[in-house]
Amino acid sequence: LKISAIPPLIAEAILSDTGGVATLVGDPPNVMIAASTGFTFNSFIEHLTPLTVIAWIATMGYMRYYYRDWIETKPEHVEELLAEDEWAVVRDLRMMNRTLVALSLTIVTFSVHEIIHLELEISAIALGGAGLAIALSLPDLPEVVERVEWPALLFFAGLFIMVGGLEGVGHLTALASWIFDTFADDPLMLAVAVIWVSAIASAIVDNIPFAAAMIPVIHKLGELSEGDINTAPLFWALAMGCGFGGNATPIGSSANVMTVSIAERGGHAISTAEWIRVGLPVMMITCVVASIFMILFYDSLYVNP
């Protein structure tokens, strides 16, 4: 097509990060929060999906403005591309259909397990769905292993070790404690502060390890306040901040890291500066939207689902 592939790749990752805030399984920090608090799949949809839709629209609007020159670029060889059979890339239709069945059953189970009182953790349901997909499709394991993004996995391993060191010496806990000490007298402002600090920290150290460090601290705050502070809004704020903050940098979320890794393998290197020029304003916009949402609907978030 003779056009740059970088803008749609960055847009795909950023919109994925933004949309992932909407559901329990949309982003790893959400899964961690749910496992720690008991928040359900449906409660994430009820509390965060309306916000995410607004943030997603705002993100799309900004990215259309930022990439307006790229959008106006006339691609070449469009007729040849449209003439291609898109189904030709599907190498095994039976495997695809079986995998879609397993995925559909998993999502349905996520949605109804609370209603039917299914005593299973979300992680168990997800692993069960993955196991079902493998059992139904019987993939070629050597080929699967060969296509794993090992550089990205090694990057995550190194990043988590580094962040684990920061947590081990108490830096992340000290940061969280400072937030709570500063804003403990105003629970609403405390929740807004959690959004912004979580967003900034997630952009620097990745949202997964930061969420892991913050979750026990929020629980501790609830214990120390002896019930005076309801921690439910703080956990929703943590989900908002970690999800939206991951947009800012290429290491802010797993989707970003995978996008950069796959793009580089395809010959489209994405620099950190190029990502930040797009992602940082998106983080600011979505966090402003989240802050307004928190201020307007704090009472709705105040009750544990």
Short mmCIF file of C-alpha atoms in Angstrom, two decimals:
data_model
loop_
_atom_site.label_atom_id
_atom_site.label_comp_id
_atom_site.label_asym_id
_atom_site.label_seq_id
_atom_site.Cartn_x
_atom_site.Cartn_y
_atom_site.Cartn_z
CA LEU A 1 0.00 0.00 0.00
CA LYS A 2 3.08 2.25 0.27
CA ILE A 3 1.95 3.76 3.58
CA SER A 4 3.47 3.55 7.06
CA ALA A 5 2.25 0.64 9.18
CA ILE A 6 3.27 2.32 12.45
CA PRO A 7 0.20 4.55 13.02
CA PRO A 8 -2.34 1.70 12.86
CA LEU A 9 -0.11 -0.50 15.02
CA ILE A 10 0.16 2.13 17.76
CA ALA A 11 -3.56 2.90 17.45
CA GLU A 12 -4.44 -0.78 17.77
CA ALA A 13 -2.44 -1.15 20.99
CA ILE A 14 -3.69 2.09 22.56
CA LEU A 15 -7.33 1.38 21.75
CA SER A 16 -6.83 -2.13 23.12
CA ASP A 17 -5.45 -0.71 26.38
CA THR A 18 -8.33 1.76 26.65
CA GLY A 19 -11.02 -0.79 25.85
CA GLY A 20 -9.48 -3.34 28.19
CA VAL A 21 -10.57 -1.29 31.21
CA ALA A 22 -14.20 -2.20 30.47
CA THR A 23 -14.20 -5.84 31.57
CA LEU A 24 -12.65 -8.15 34.11
CA VAL A 25 -10.63 -10.03 31.49
CA GLY A 26 -9.78 -6.98 29.37
CA ASP A 27 -6.57 -6.17 31.22
CA PRO A 28 -4.33 -8.19 33.61
CA PRO A 29 -4.64 -5.64 36.47
CA ASN A 30 -8.42 -6.11 36.34
CA VAL A 31 -8.01 -9.86 36.78
CA MET A 32 -5.69 -9.26 39.74
CA ILE A 33 -8.13 -6.80 41.33
CA ALA A 34 -11.03 -9.20 40.88
CA ALA A 35 -9.08 -12.09 42.37
CA SER A 36 -8.23 -9.98 45.42
CA THR A 37 -11.60 -8.30 46.00
CA GLY A 38 -14.21 -10.71 44.67
CA PHE A 39 -15.49 -8.17 42.13
CA THR A 40 -17.43 -10.08 39.48
CA PHE A 41 -17.35 -10.05 35.69
CA ASN A 42 -20.71 -8.30 35.57
CA SER A 43 -19.70 -5.70 38.18
CA PHE A 44 -16.80 -4.60 35.97
CA ILE A 45 -19.21 -4.15 33.08
CA GLU A 46 -21.64 -2.21 35.27
CA HIS A 47 -19.06 0.11 36.83
CA LEU A 48 -16.38 0.57 34.16
CA THR A 49 -17.89 -0.08 30.73
CA PRO A 50 -19.79 3.26 30.50
CA LEU A 51 -16.60 5.14 31.39
CA THR A 52 -14.57 3.09 28.93
CA VAL A 53 -16.95 3.83 26.06
CA ILE A 54 -16.56 7.58 26.67
CA ALA A 55 -12.77 7.28 27.04
CA TRP A 56 -12.56 5.15 23.89
CA ILE A 57 -14.49 7.74 21.87
CA ALA A 58 -12.24 10.51 23.21
CA THR A 59 -9.16 8.43 22.35
CA MET A 60 -10.42 7.77 18.84
CA GLY A 61 -11.14 11.46 18.33
CA TYR A 62 -7.64 12.49 19.40
CA MET A 63 -5.93 9.82 17.30
CA ARG A 64 -7.90 10.79 14.21
CA TYR A 65 -6.68 14.35 14.77
CA TYR A 66 -3.07 13.33 15.44
CA TYR A 67 -2.87 11.02 12.43
CA ARG A 68 -4.92 13.25 10.12
CA ASP A 69 -2.08 13.51 7.58
CA TRP A 70 -1.65 9.73 7.53
CA ILE A 71 -5.42 9.25 7.11
CA GLU A 72 -5.40 11.55 4.07
CA THR A 73 -2.53 9.62 2.45
CA LYS A 74 -3.72 7.79 -0.65
CA PRO A 75 -2.67 4.12 -0.49
CA GLU A 76 -1.53 2.35 -3.63
CA HIS A 77 -2.54 -1.03 -5.07
CA VAL A 78 -5.89 -0.96 -3.24
CA GLU A 79 -7.62 -2.88 -6.04
CA GLU A 80 -5.14 -5.74 -5.80
CA LEU A 81 -5.59 -5.90 -2.04
CA LEU A 82 -9.40 -5.92 -2.27
CA ALA A 83 -9.23 -8.69 -4.86
CA GLU A 84 -7.44 -11.00 -2.45
CA ASP A 85 -9.41 -13.64 -0.59
CA GLU A 86 -9.22 -12.78 3.12
CA TRP A 87 -10.11 -16.36 4.02
CA ALA A 88 -6.93 -17.55 2.32
CA VAL A 89 -4.95 -16.67 5.45
CA VAL A 90 -7.00 -19.18 7.48
CA ARG A 91 -4.88 -22.29 7.30
CA ASP A 92 -7.22 -24.56 9.25
CA LEU A 93 -10.91 -23.59 9.25
CA ARG A 94 -11.87 -26.47 11.54
CA MET A 95 -9.33 -25.40 14.16
CA MET A 96 -10.53 -21.80 13.96
CA ASN A 97 -14.16 -22.82 14.48
CA ARG A 98 -13.31 -25.08 17.41
CA THR A 99 -11.24 -22.35 19.04
CA LEU A 100 -14.09 -19.87 18.60
CA VAL A 101 -16.44 -22.34 20.29
CA ALA A 102 -14.06 -22.62 23.26
CA LEU A 103 -13.70 -18.83 23.44
CA SER A 104 -17.47 -18.31 23.31
CA LEU A 105 -18.08 -20.85 26.07
CA THR A 106 -15.43 -19.18 28.22
CA ILE A 107 -16.95 -15.71 27.81
CA VAL A 108 -20.45 -17.04 28.55
CA THR A 109 -19.14 -18.76 31.67
CA PHE A 110 -17.49 -15.51 32.78
CA SER A 111 -20.85 -13.77 32.46
CA VAL A 112 -23.11 -16.31 34.16
CA HIS A 113 -20.91 -17.95 36.78
CA GLU A 114 -22.16 -15.52 39.44
CA ILE A 115 -25.79 -16.04 38.42
CA ILE A 116 -25.58 -19.84 38.53
CA HIS A 117 -23.41 -19.73 41.68
CA LEU A 118 -20.51 -21.52 40.05
CA GLU A 119 -17.82 -21.74 42.73
CA LEU A 120 -14.82 -21.19 40.46
CA GLU A 121 -12.20 -18.46 40.31
CA ILE A 122 -11.99 -16.41 37.12
CA SER A 123 -8.48 -17.76 36.59
CA ALA A 124 -9.79 -21.33 36.73
CA ILE A 125 -12.44 -20.53 34.12
CA ALA A 126 -9.82 -18.94 31.86
CA LEU A 127 -7.47 -21.90 32.20
CA GLY A 128 -10.37 -24.25 31.56
CA GLY A 129 -11.20 -22.38 28.36
CA ALA A 130 -7.57 -22.51 27.23
CA GLY A 131 -7.43 -26.23 27.99
CA LEU A 132 -10.65 -26.81 26.05
CA ALA A 133 -9.28 -24.88 23.08
CA ILE A 134 -6.12 -26.98 23.06
CA ALA A 135 -8.09 -30.22 23.43
CA LEU A 136 -10.45 -29.32 20.58
CA SER A 137 -7.89 -27.91 18.14
CA LEU A 138 -4.87 -30.16 18.89
CA PRO A 139 -2.27 -27.63 17.66
CA ASP A 140 1.22 -28.53 16.50
CA LEU A 141 3.13 -27.83 19.73
CA PRO A 142 6.61 -27.41 18.14
CA GLU A 143 5.16 -24.82 15.78
CA VAL A 144 3.41 -23.05 18.65
CA VAL A 145 6.64 -22.91 20.66
CA GLU A 146 8.52 -21.59 17.63
CA ARG A 147 6.04 -18.72 17.20
CA VAL A 148 6.10 -17.60 20.84
CA GLU A 149 7.39 -14.04 21.26
CA TRP A 150 10.39 -15.03 23.39
CA PRO A 151 12.06 -11.56 23.31
CA ALA A 152 8.89 -9.99 24.72
CA LEU A 153 8.62 -12.65 27.43
CA LEU A 154 12.25 -12.15 28.43
CA PHE A 155 11.66 -8.39 28.53
CA PHE A 156 8.71 -8.90 30.88
CA ALA A 157 10.79 -11.20 33.07
CA GLY A 158 13.52 -8.59 33.41
CA LEU A 159 11.02 -5.80 34.00
CA PHE A 160 9.19 -7.73 36.72
CA ILE A 161 12.48 -8.56 38.44
CA MET A 162 13.42 -4.89 38.45
CA VAL A 163 10.02 -3.79 39.75
CA GLY A 164 10.07 -6.61 42.28
CA GLY A 165 13.32 -5.14 43.58
CA LEU A 166 11.70 -1.71 43.91
CA GLU A 167 8.80 -3.28 45.78
CA GLY A 168 11.16 -5.33 47.93
CA VAL A 169 13.02 -2.27 49.18
CA GLY A 170 9.72 -0.52 49.87
CA HIS A 171 9.71 2.23 47.24
CA LEU A 172 6.33 1.36 45.72
CA THR A 173 4.72 0.88 49.12
CA ALA A 174 6.19 4.20 50.28
CA LEU A 175 4.67 5.90 47.23
CA ALA A 176 1.27 4.39 47.93
CA SER A 177 1.48 5.28 51.61
CA TRP A 178 2.30 8.89 50.74
CA ILE A 179 -0.81 9.06 48.56
CA PHE A 180 -3.01 7.75 51.33
CA ASP A 181 -1.44 9.93 54.02
CA THR A 182 -1.92 13.02 51.86
CA PHE A 183 -5.51 12.44 50.79
CA ALA A 184 -6.96 10.22 53.53
CA ASP A 185 -9.15 13.05 54.87
CA ASP A 186 -10.97 13.34 51.52
CA PRO A 187 -11.94 9.90 50.12
CA LEU A 188 -13.07 11.36 46.79
CA MET A 189 -9.78 13.17 46.18
CA LEU A 190 -7.97 10.03 47.36
CA ALA A 191 -9.69 8.05 44.60
CA VAL A 192 -8.81 10.70 42.00
CA ALA A 193 -5.20 10.69 43.23
CA VAL A 194 -5.08 6.90 42.86
CA ILE A 195 -6.17 7.28 39.22
CA TRP A 196 -3.36 9.72 38.37
CA VAL A 197 -0.56 8.14 40.39
CA SER A 198 -1.48 4.69 39.06
CA ALA A 199 -1.47 6.04 35.51
CA ILE A 200 1.92 7.73 35.84
CA ALA A 201 3.50 4.78 37.63
CA SER A 202 2.06 2.28 35.14
CA ALA A 203 3.60 4.23 32.28
CA ILE A 204 7.01 3.91 33.93
CA VAL A 205 7.07 0.40 35.40
CA ASP A 206 4.23 -1.42 33.54
CA ASN A 207 0.74 -1.65 34.97
CA ILE A 208 0.88 -5.30 36.08
CA PRO A 209 3.60 -5.07 38.76
CA PHE A 210 2.30 -1.71 39.96
CA ALA A 211 -1.19 -3.14 40.42
CA ALA A 212 0.33 -6.06 42.30
CA ALA A 213 2.07 -3.62 44.64
CA MET A 214 -0.97 -1.39 45.16
CA ILE A 215 -3.62 -4.02 45.85
CA PRO A 216 -2.34 -5.09 49.30
CA VAL A 217 -1.73 -1.46 50.27
CA ILE A 218 -5.35 -0.55 49.50
CA HIS A 219 -6.50 -3.51 51.58
CA LYS A 220 -4.24 -2.33 54.41
CA LEU A 221 -5.74 1.15 54.22
CA GLY A 222 -9.20 -0.32 54.71
CA GLU A 223 -8.00 -2.20 57.77
CA LEU A 224 -6.26 0.81 59.31
CA SER A 225 -9.28 3.07 58.76
CA GLU A 226 -11.47 0.58 60.66
CA GLY A 227 -14.21 0.90 58.08
CA ASP A 228 -14.12 4.69 57.74
CA ILE A 229 -12.80 4.41 54.17
CA ASN A 230 -14.63 2.17 51.71
CA THR A 231 -11.96 0.70 49.47
CA ALA A 232 -14.24 -0.24 46.55
CA PRO A 233 -13.84 3.14 44.76
CA LEU A 234 -10.07 2.91 45.25
CA PHE A 235 -9.95 -0.43 43.47
CA TRP A 236 -12.05 0.94 40.61
CA ALA A 237 -9.69 3.93 40.49
CA LEU A 238 -6.72 1.57 40.38
CA ALA A 239 -8.24 -0.26 37.42
CA MET A 240 -8.84 3.04 35.62
CA GLY A 241 -5.36 4.40 36.27
CA CYS A 242 -3.50 1.21 35.40
CA GLY A 243 -5.50 0.71 32.21
CA PHE A 244 -5.35 4.27 30.90
CA GLY A 245 -1.80 4.91 32.11
CA GLY A 246 -0.51 1.98 30.10
CA ASN A 247 -1.14 4.00 26.94
CA ALA A 248 1.65 6.48 27.61
CA THR A 249 4.75 4.41 26.85
CA PRO A 250 5.68 1.25 24.92
CA ILE A 251 6.38 -0.56 28.22
CA GLY A 252 3.17 0.58 29.90
CA SER A 253 1.21 -2.57 29.12
CA SER A 254 1.68 -6.05 27.74
CA ALA A 255 -0.22 -5.10 24.56
CA ASN A 256 2.25 -2.29 23.91
CA VAL A 257 5.29 -4.50 24.43
CA MET A 258 3.90 -7.18 22.12
CA THR A 259 3.04 -4.59 19.47
CA VAL A 260 6.56 -3.15 19.49
CA SER A 261 8.10 -6.63 19.40
CA ILE A 262 5.97 -7.88 16.50
CA ALA A 263 6.38 -4.60 14.59
CA GLU A 264 10.16 -4.79 14.93
CA ARG A 265 10.14 -8.37 13.70
CA GLY A 266 8.21 -7.18 10.64
CA GLY A 267 10.68 -4.40 9.91
CA HIS A 268 8.68 -1.52 11.42
CA ALA A 269 10.67 -0.29 14.41
CA ILE A 270 8.67 1.95 16.77
CA SER A 271 10.79 4.30 18.87
CA THR A 272 9.92 5.20 22.45
CA ALA A 273 9.73 8.90 21.54
CA GLU A 274 7.33 8.19 18.69
CA TRP A 275 5.04 6.22 21.00
CA ILE A 276 5.10 8.82 23.79
CA ARG A 277 4.15 11.61 21.38
CA VAL A 278 0.89 9.76 20.78
CA GLY A 279 0.37 7.83 24.00
CA LEU A 280 1.07 10.50 26.62
CA PRO A 281 -1.70 12.86 25.43
CA VAL A 282 -4.07 9.89 25.26
CA MET A 283 -3.20 9.03 28.87
CA MET A 284 -3.89 12.62 29.94
CA ILE A 285 -7.22 12.77 28.09
CA THR A 286 -8.50 9.44 29.39
CA CYS A 287 -7.40 10.16 32.96
CA VAL A 288 -9.24 13.49 32.86
CA VAL A 289 -12.33 11.62 31.67
CA ALA A 290 -11.86 9.06 34.45
CA SER A 291 -11.44 11.79 37.08
CA ILE A 292 -14.64 13.53 35.99
CA PHE A 293 -16.44 10.18 35.99
CA MET A 294 -15.17 9.46 39.51
CA ILE A 295 -16.29 12.86 40.80
CA LEU A 296 -19.74 12.59 39.23
CA PHE A 297 -20.47 8.97 40.10
CA TYR A 298 -18.43 8.39 43.25
CA ASP A 299 -21.53 7.45 45.25
CA SER A 300 -22.38 4.74 42.71
CA LEU A 301 -18.89 3.29 43.05
CA TYR A 302 -18.96 3.56 46.84
CA VAL A 303 -20.95 0.39 47.43
CA ASN A 304 -19.15 -2.89 47.02
CA PRO A 305 -20.70 -4.88 44.18
#
